[in-house]
Coordinates of C-alpha atoms in Angstrom, one line a residue:
Chain V
M273 CA 23.8 22.6 -0.8
L274 CA 23.5 19.8 -3.4
H275 CA 26.3 18.2 -5.2
A276 CA 25.8 15.4 -7.7
E277 CA 28.8 14.4 -9.9
N278 CA 28.9 12.0 -12.8
L279 CA 25.7 10.3 -12.2
T280 CA 25.0 7.4 -14.5
K281 CA 21.8 5.5 -14.5
S282 CA 20.5 2.7 -17.0
F283 CA 17.3 0.7 -17.4
D284 CA 18.0 -2.5 -19.1
S285 CA 21.3 -1.3 -20.9
L286 CA 19.5 1.8 -22.1
G287 CA 21.6 4.8 -20.9
V288 CA 19.1 7.1 -19.1
L289 CA 21.7 9.3 -17.4
R290 CA 25.3 9.7 -18.8
Q291 CA 27.6 11.5 -16.5
V292 CA 25.3 14.0 -15.4
S293 CA 26.5 16.7 -13.0
L294 CA 25.0 19.3 -11.1
S295 CA 25.3 21.8 -8.3
V296 CA 22.7 23.7 -6.5
S297 CA 23.4 26.2 -4.0
Q298 CA 21.2 27.7 -1.1
G299 CA 18.2 29.6 -2.1
E300 CA 18.6 28.7 -5.7
V301 CA 15.8 28.0 -8.1
V302 CA 16.9 25.5 -10.8
A303 CA 14.5 24.5 -13.5
I304 CA 15.3 21.4 -15.4
I305 CA 13.7 21.2 -19.1
G306 CA 13.8 18.9 -22.0
R307 CA 12.0 16.3 -24.1
S308 CA 10.3 13.3 -22.6
G309 CA 12.6 10.8 -22.2
S310 CA 15.6 13.0 -21.9
G311 CA 16.3 11.8 -18.4
K312 CA 15.0 15.0 -16.3
S313 CA 12.7 12.9 -14.0
T314 CA 15.0 10.2 -13.6
L315 CA 17.6 12.5 -12.6
L316 CA 15.2 14.1 -10.0
R317 CA 14.1 10.6 -8.9
C318 CA 17.9 9.6 -8.3
L319 CA 18.5 12.6 -6.3
N320 CA 15.6 11.5 -4.0
H321 CA 16.8 7.9 -3.9
L322 CA 13.6 6.8 -5.7
E323 CA 15.8 5.2 -8.2
K324 CA 19.5 3.9 -7.5
I325 CA 22.3 5.2 -9.5
D326 CA 24.7 3.0 -11.3
S327 CA 27.7 5.1 -10.7
G328 CA 28.6 8.7 -9.2
R329 CA 28.3 10.7 -6.2
I330 CA 25.5 12.6 -4.4
C331 CA 26.1 14.8 -1.7
V332 CA 23.4 16.7 0.5
D333 CA 24.3 19.4 2.8
G334 CA 27.7 18.2 3.1
E335 CA 26.7 14.7 3.7
V336 CA 27.3 11.8 1.4
M337 CA 24.1 10.0 0.3
V338 CA 25.9 8.0 -2.3
D339 CA 29.4 7.5 -3.6
T340 CA 30.0 4.4 -5.8
D341 CA 33.8 4.8 -5.8
N342 CA 33.8 4.9 -2.0
G343 CA 31.4 2.4 -0.2
G344 CA 28.1 3.1 -2.3
Y345 CA 25.1 4.2 -0.6
A346 CA 25.2 5.4 3.1
P347 CA 23.6 3.0 5.7
R348 CA 19.9 2.8 5.7
D349 CA 19.3 5.1 8.6
R350 CA 21.7 7.6 7.7
L351 CA 20.4 7.6 4.1
R352 CA 16.9 8.3 5.4
S353 CA 18.1 11.2 7.4
I354 CA 19.7 12.5 4.4
C355 CA 16.8 12.0 2.1
L356 CA 14.6 14.1 4.7
K357 CA 16.8 16.9 3.7
M358 CA 15.0 16.8 0.4
G359 CA 11.3 17.2 -0.2
Y360 CA 9.6 15.7 -3.2
V361 CA 6.2 16.6 -5.1
F362 CA 5.0 14.0 -7.7
Q363 CA 3.3 14.6 -11.0
N364 CA 0.5 12.8 -9.9
F365 CA 0.5 14.0 -6.2
N366 CA 0.4 10.6 -4.6
L367 CA -1.7 11.9 -1.6
F368 CA -2.7 9.1 0.9
P369 CA -6.4 8.7 -0.1
H370 CA -7.4 7.0 3.5
F371 CA -6.2 10.0 5.5
S372 CA -7.8 13.3 5.6
V373 CA -5.9 16.4 4.2
L374 CA -4.7 17.4 7.7
R375 CA -3.6 13.8 8.4
N376 CA -1.7 13.8 5.3
L377 CA 0.3 16.8 6.4
T378 CA 0.8 15.3 10.0
E379 CA 1.5 11.9 9.9
A380 CA 5.1 12.1 8.7
Q381 CA 5.7 14.7 11.2
M382 CA 4.6 12.7 14.0
C383 CA 6.1 9.2 12.8
V384 CA 9.2 10.3 11.2
L385 CA 10.3 13.5 13.1
K386 CA 8.5 12.7 16.3
R387 CA 6.8 15.9 16.7
S388 CA 3.8 16.1 19.1
R389 CA 0.3 16.2 17.7
E390 CA -0.2 19.7 18.7
E391 CA 3.0 20.7 17.0
A392 CA 2.2 18.8 13.9
V393 CA -1.3 20.1 13.8
S394 CA -0.2 23.7 14.2
R395 CA 2.5 23.2 11.5
A396 CA 0.0 21.7 9.1
E397 CA -2.6 24.3 9.8
A398 CA -0.1 27.1 8.8
L399 CA 0.9 25.4 5.6
L400 CA -2.5 24.8 4.5
E401 CA -3.2 28.6 5.4
R402 CA -0.1 29.4 3.2
V403 CA -1.5 27.3 0.1
G404 CA -5.2 28.6 0.5
L405 CA -6.6 25.4 1.7
S406 CA -7.4 25.9 5.3
D407 CA -11.2 25.2 4.7
K408 CA -10.2 21.6 3.3
R409 CA -8.3 20.4 6.2
D410 CA -10.9 17.6 7.2
Q411 CA -11.8 16.6 3.8
Y412 CA -10.3 13.6 1.9
P413 CA -8.0 13.8 -1.2
C414 CA -10.7 12.4 -3.3
Q415 CA -13.1 15.3 -2.7
L416 CA -10.5 17.8 -4.0
S417 CA -9.7 19.0 -7.6
G418 CA -6.1 18.1 -9.0
G419 CA -4.9 21.6 -8.2
Q420 CA -5.8 21.6 -4.7
Q421 CA -4.4 18.1 -4.2
Q422 CA -1.0 19.1 -5.6
R423 CA -1.1 22.1 -3.3
V424 CA -1.6 19.7 -0.5
A425 CA 1.0 17.6 -1.6
I426 CA 3.4 20.7 -1.7
A427 CA 2.2 21.5 1.9
R428 CA 2.9 18.1 2.9
A429 CA 6.5 17.9 1.5
L430 CA 7.1 21.3 3.3
A431 CA 5.9 20.2 6.6
L432 CA 9.0 18.2 7.2
D433 CA 11.0 21.5 6.8
P434 CA 13.2 20.0 3.6
M435 CA 16.4 22.2 2.7
I436 CA 15.6 21.6 -1.1
L437 CA 12.3 20.9 -2.6
C438 CA 12.0 18.9 -5.8
F439 CA 9.2 19.0 -8.0
D440 CA 8.6 16.4 -10.8
E441 CA 6.7 18.1 -13.5
P442 CA 4.1 19.4 -10.8
T443 CA 1.6 20.7 -13.2
S444 CA 1.6 18.0 -16.1
A445 CA -1.5 16.2 -14.7
L446 CA -3.4 19.6 -14.4
D447 CA -5.5 21.8 -16.6
P448 CA -4.5 25.3 -17.3
L449 CA -6.8 26.8 -14.8
L450 CA -5.7 24.6 -12.0
T451 CA -1.9 24.8 -13.2
K452 CA -2.2 28.6 -12.3
D453 CA -3.0 28.0 -8.7
V454 CA -0.1 25.5 -8.3
L455 CA 2.5 27.7 -10.0
T456 CA 1.5 30.6 -7.8
V457 CA 2.3 28.6 -4.7
I458 CA 5.7 27.3 -6.1
R459 CA 6.3 31.1 -7.2
D460 CA 5.7 32.3 -3.7
L461 CA 8.2 29.7 -2.3
A462 CA 10.8 30.8 -4.9
R463 CA 10.2 34.6 -3.6
D464 CA 10.7 33.3 0.0
N465 CA 14.2 32.0 -0.9
N466 CA 13.5 28.4 -0.7
T467 CA 16.0 26.0 -2.5
M468 CA 14.2 24.2 -5.4
I469 CA 14.7 22.0 -8.1
V470 CA 11.8 21.9 -10.8
V471 CA 11.2 19.5 -13.5
T472 CA 8.8 21.2 -16.0
H473 CA 7.4 21.6 -19.2
E474 CA 6.0 25.1 -18.5
M475 CA 8.7 27.1 -20.3
A476 CA 7.3 30.5 -19.3
F477 CA 7.3 29.5 -15.9
A478 CA 11.0 28.4 -16.0
R479 CA 11.8 31.6 -17.6
E480 CA 10.4 33.5 -15.0
V481 CA 11.0 31.8 -11.9
A482 CA 14.2 30.0 -12.3
D483 CA 17.6 31.3 -11.3
R484 CA 19.2 28.8 -13.6
V485 CA 17.7 26.6 -16.2
M486 CA 19.2 23.2 -17.3
Y487 CA 18.3 21.6 -20.6
M488 CA 18.6 17.8 -21.0
E489 CA 18.8 15.8 -24.1
D490 CA 19.6 12.1 -24.2
G491 CA 20.6 11.8 -20.5
R492 CA 23.0 14.6 -20.5
I493 CA 22.9 18.3 -19.5
V494 CA 23.5 19.8 -22.9
T495 CA 23.4 23.4 -21.8
Q496 CA 22.6 25.6 -18.5
G497 CA 22.7 29.1 -17.3
T498 CA 20.4 31.9 -16.8
P499 CA 16.9 31.7 -18.4
Q500 CA 18.1 34.4 -20.9
E501 CA 21.2 32.5 -21.9
V502 CA 19.5 29.0 -22.2
F503 CA 16.6 30.2 -24.1
A504 CA 18.7 31.7 -26.5
D505 CA 20.6 28.5 -27.1
E506 CA 20.2 27.0 -30.6
A507 CA 19.1 23.5 -29.3
V508 CA 16.6 24.8 -26.7
R509 CA 14.9 27.0 -29.3
T510 CA 14.4 24.2 -31.6
F511 CA 13.1 22.3 -28.5
T512 CA 10.8 25.1 -27.3
A513 CA 9.6 25.9 -30.8
G514 CA 8.5 22.2 -30.9
Chain S
M75 CA -43.7 -34.8 8.0
K76 CA -42.0 -36.0 10.9
Y77 CA -40.7 -32.9 12.6
F78 CA -42.5 -29.8 11.0
D79 CA -45.8 -30.9 12.4
N80 CA -44.5 -32.3 15.7
P81 CA -43.4 -29.4 18.0
E82 CA -42.0 -31.7 20.6
R83 CA -39.8 -33.6 18.5
M84 CA -38.7 -30.4 16.7
L85 CA -37.6 -28.8 20.0
L86 CA -35.6 -31.8 20.7
L87 CA -34.0 -31.5 17.3
L88 CA -33.3 -27.9 17.8
Q89 CA -31.8 -28.5 21.1
Q90 CA -29.4 -31.3 19.4
L91 CA -28.6 -28.9 16.6
A92 CA -27.8 -26.2 18.9
D93 CA -25.1 -28.3 20.5
G94 CA -23.8 -29.0 17.0
L95 CA -23.9 -25.4 15.8
G96 CA -21.4 -24.7 19.2
V97 CA -18.8 -27.2 17.8
T98 CA -19.2 -25.8 14.2
M99 CA -19.0 -22.0 15.7
S100 CA -15.8 -22.9 17.8
L101 CA -14.2 -24.4 14.6
F102 CA -15.1 -21.5 12.5
A103 CA -14.1 -18.8 14.9
L104 CA -10.7 -20.6 15.7
T105 CA -9.8 -21.0 12.2
L106 CA -10.5 -17.5 11.4
L107 CA -8.5 -16.3 14.5
I108 CA -5.4 -18.3 13.2
S109 CA -5.6 -18.1 9.4
L110 CA -6.5 -14.3 9.1
P111 CA -3.0 -13.3 10.6
L112 CA -1.3 -16.4 9.4
G113 CA -2.3 -15.5 5.9
L114 CA -0.5 -12.3 6.2
V115 CA 2.7 -14.0 7.4
F116 CA 2.4 -16.4 4.2
A117 CA 1.7 -13.3 2.0
L118 CA 5.0 -11.4 3.3
F119 CA 7.0 -14.4 2.5
R120 CA 5.5 -15.0 -0.7
M121 CA 6.2 -11.4 -1.7
S122 CA 9.6 -11.4 -0.3
K123 CA 12.6 -10.5 -2.6
I124 CA 14.6 -13.5 -1.1
K125 CA 13.8 -16.4 -3.5
L126 CA 14.6 -18.9 -0.5
L127 CA 11.7 -17.5 1.7
R128 CA 9.4 -17.1 -1.3
F129 CA 9.7 -20.5 -2.9
P130 CA 8.7 -22.6 0.1
V131 CA 5.7 -20.7 0.7
W132 CA 4.8 -20.6 -3.0
L133 CA 4.9 -24.5 -3.2
F134 CA 2.9 -24.8 0.2
I135 CA 0.2 -22.5 -1.3
L136 CA 0.2 -24.5 -4.3
I137 CA -0.4 -27.5 -2.4
M138 CA -3.0 -26.2 0.0
R139 CA -5.1 -24.6 -2.8
G140 CA -4.5 -27.5 -5.1
T141 CA -5.7 -30.5 -3.0
P142 CA -8.8 -31.3 -1.5
L143 CA -9.4 -29.7 2.2
I144 CA -10.7 -33.1 3.3
L145 CA -7.4 -34.9 2.1
Q146 CA -5.5 -32.2 4.2
V147 CA -7.7 -32.9 7.2
F148 CA -7.1 -36.8 6.7
T149 CA -3.4 -36.0 6.4
V150 CA -3.3 -34.0 9.6
Y151 CA -5.3 -36.4 11.7
F152 CA -4.2 -39.9 10.5
V153 CA -0.7 -39.2 8.7
L154 CA 1.0 -37.0 10.8
P155 CA 0.6 -38.7 14.1
Q156 CA 2.3 -42.0 12.3
I157 CA 5.3 -39.7 11.1
F158 CA 5.8 -37.9 14.3
G159 CA 4.5 -40.2 17.0
M160 CA 2.1 -37.6 18.4
S161 CA -1.4 -37.7 18.1
F162 CA -4.0 -34.9 17.8
D163 CA -7.4 -35.0 19.1
R164 CA -9.9 -34.3 16.3
M165 CA -10.8 -30.8 17.0
T166 CA -7.0 -29.7 17.0
A167 CA -6.2 -31.8 14.0
V168 CA -9.3 -30.0 12.3
V169 CA -8.4 -26.4 13.4
I170 CA -4.7 -27.1 12.2
S171 CA -5.6 -28.1 8.8
F172 CA -8.5 -25.6 8.1
S173 CA -6.2 -22.8 9.3
I174 CA -3.3 -23.4 7.2
N175 CA -5.7 -24.1 4.2
Y176 CA -7.6 -20.9 4.8
A177 CA -4.3 -19.0 5.5
A178 CA -3.1 -20.0 1.9
Y179 CA -6.2 -18.6 0.4
F180 CA -6.1 -15.3 2.4
A181 CA -2.3 -14.9 1.7
E182 CA -3.2 -14.7 -2.1
I183 CA -6.1 -12.3 -1.6
Y184 CA -3.8 -10.2 0.6
R185 CA -1.0 -10.3 -1.9
A186 CA -3.5 -9.3 -4.6
G187 CA -4.4 -6.4 -2.6
V188 CA -1.0 -5.2 -1.8
E189 CA -0.1 -5.3 -5.6
A190 CA -3.0 -3.3 -6.2
I191 CA -1.8 -0.3 -4.3
P192 CA 0.0 2.1 -6.7
Q193 CA 3.8 2.1 -6.6
G194 CA 3.3 6.0 -5.9
Q195 CA 2.2 5.5 -2.2
R196 CA 5.2 3.6 -1.4
E197 CA 7.3 6.2 -3.1
A198 CA 5.2 9.1 -1.2
A199 CA 6.0 7.2 2.0
H200 CA 9.7 6.8 1.0
V201 CA 10.3 10.4 0.4
L202 CA 8.5 11.5 3.4
G203 CA 11.0 9.5 5.5
M204 CA 8.9 6.5 6.5
S205 CA 10.7 3.3 7.1
R206 CA 9.6 0.2 5.1
P207 CA 7.4 -1.2 8.3
Q208 CA 6.0 2.4 8.8
A209 CA 5.0 2.7 5.2
F210 CA 3.4 -0.9 5.1
G211 CA 1.5 -0.3 8.7
R212 CA 0.4 3.2 8.0
I213 CA 0.1 3.6 4.5
I214 CA -0.3 0.3 2.5
L215 CA -2.0 -2.1 5.0
P216 CA -5.1 0.2 5.8
Q217 CA -5.7 0.7 2.0
V218 CA -5.4 -3.0 1.4
I219 CA -8.0 -3.9 4.1
K220 CA -10.7 -1.9 1.9
R221 CA -9.7 -3.7 -1.3
I222 CA -9.8 -7.2 0.1
L223 CA -13.1 -6.9 2.1
L224 CA -15.2 -8.6 -0.6
P225 CA -12.8 -11.5 -1.4
V226 CA -12.0 -12.2 2.3
S227 CA -15.9 -12.1 2.9
N228 CA -16.5 -15.0 0.2
E229 CA -13.8 -17.0 1.9
V230 CA -15.4 -16.4 5.4
I231 CA -18.9 -17.6 4.1
T232 CA -17.4 -20.7 2.3
L233 CA -15.7 -21.5 5.8
V234 CA -19.0 -21.7 7.4
K235 CA -20.2 -24.4 5.1
D236 CA -16.9 -26.1 4.7
T237 CA -16.8 -26.9 8.6
A238 CA -19.3 -29.7 7.6
L239 CA -16.6 -31.4 6.1
V240 CA -15.3 -32.6 9.2
T241 CA -18.0 -35.0 9.7
A242 CA -15.5 -37.1 7.4
I243 CA -13.2 -37.8 10.5
G244 CA -16.1 -38.7 12.9
M245 CA -16.4 -35.2 14.5
V246 CA -19.9 -34.4 15.8
E247 CA -21.1 -30.8 14.7
L248 CA -24.0 -29.1 13.0
Y249 CA -24.4 -31.1 10.0
R250 CA -23.4 -34.4 11.6
V251 CA -26.2 -34.0 14.1
A252 CA -28.8 -33.4 11.3
R253 CA -27.6 -36.2 9.3
N254 CA -27.9 -38.7 12.4
A255 CA -31.4 -37.2 13.1
A256 CA -32.3 -37.8 9.4
S257 CA -31.1 -41.4 9.3
A258 CA -32.7 -42.3 12.4
S259 CA -36.0 -40.7 11.6
G260 CA -35.7 -41.6 7.8
S261 CA -36.6 -38.0 7.1
L262 CA -34.6 -35.1 5.4
E263 CA -36.2 -32.4 7.6
P264 CA -33.4 -32.2 9.9
L265 CA -31.0 -31.5 7.0
F266 CA -33.0 -28.4 6.0
V267 CA -33.3 -27.1 9.3
A268 CA -29.5 -27.5 9.6
G269 CA -29.2 -25.6 6.3
L270 CA -31.4 -22.9 7.8
F271 CA -29.0 -22.7 10.6
Y272 CA -26.0 -22.1 8.1
L273 CA -28.3 -19.5 6.1
V274 CA -28.9 -17.5 9.1
L275 CA -25.2 -17.7 10.4
N276 CA -23.9 -16.3 6.8
A277 CA -26.8 -13.6 6.7
L278 CA -25.5 -12.3 9.9
L279 CA -21.8 -12.6 8.6
T280 CA -23.0 -10.6 5.3
A281 CA -24.4 -7.9 7.5
V282 CA -21.2 -7.6 9.4
F283 CA -19.2 -7.5 6.2
D284 CA -21.6 -4.9 4.7
W285 CA -21.4 -2.7 7.6
M286 CA -17.6 -2.9 7.4
G287 CA -17.7 -1.9 3.9
R288 CA -19.9 1.1 4.7
K289 CA -17.4 2.1 7.4
L290 CA -14.7 2.2 5.0
D291 CA -16.5 3.9 2.4
Y292 CA -15.3 7.4 3.6
Y293 CA -12.6 7.6 0.9
K294 CA -12.5 6.4 -2.8
G295 CA -9.3 4.9 -4.0

């Protein structure tokens, strides 16, 4: 489903990703853990073309997004359609403040996927139901709590039917109580066999939900495997013990 | 007291001022109509990634904001015809110089507004598959409008009063009519009456901007 090979990325000669490779298969939930600055968010941003890689190859659902040895990034329109196979949920939600909750969910369906208004609205309503926010459809993001905003953001990403859903520390901006609601939604998505990549600091959650955990340090994936294997690893235990 | 205790004289003055007001209003409206969108074009060039587009507009804005408007009016009315061998009537020259001058100010206001929108908004539009024009038109610009309303209203109100500058190239508008009446009668009263005209005009504009501000107050951020 997703193949990334030898990704490198530096900011001003500071190596943030060093030869990172990963594959994610259909229905798999991958959790990426590691210290702040280990490169895990940058990795996720590169996979979603929010940052450009310096070298490497990214392939989504058999289509080449970028191959620096072979022509670089795909042409703009192709690139956009490849990126649409991925959904992305930000740490700080980034909902559109000037749109109602409903319009946050329908806008891209209509202007990007060219769905009709009726189709977009019914999809949006179904998703709001799913994240438990049907009653908020006509409110504005500023009227919602952080946890509600993040659930809207998840619904907004799902509205475009991505093949892979990426989460960049989805609960880091939330207090523990609100975190619970968001994690419940992500857990349900995992149960429904959605393919997901989750960058997270919630170790218990990673252990519970992930099929595979990757531990990153200094821009490299140091160890990966099932949660049992990874959390037994010496380096990871030092990390989780703080 | 030459006017305030003489209704007949006052009525005549008011009629003359009303004619002047017509000229002032057309200059004001035409300038806004051109400079508001033109400012957006300047702002887009000014924010371009391409230096060749950015630099000339940067220089142009520097000159427009850095020299007196009256000098710019003189330049368009007296100097350009000599260089290009074509002449403008007064109104055209004034509308051109006012429009590009105000567009320069609006461009910087727009730019500040665009740069104040968090990067996350652009990123969210990007991951939802929107093209750059879609993101700008649907996500960025609507939020910019709310943020720039106040500084734009400042410029608009200043513009109402700046129209009085065009007396310098002999255009007859509200202020000129009042000044003529003042010199003819040896009284300052016509100027104060004209001042009242400007004040009422700006009070109306202020009310319009307040109303727009309330309309845009349906969300925060």
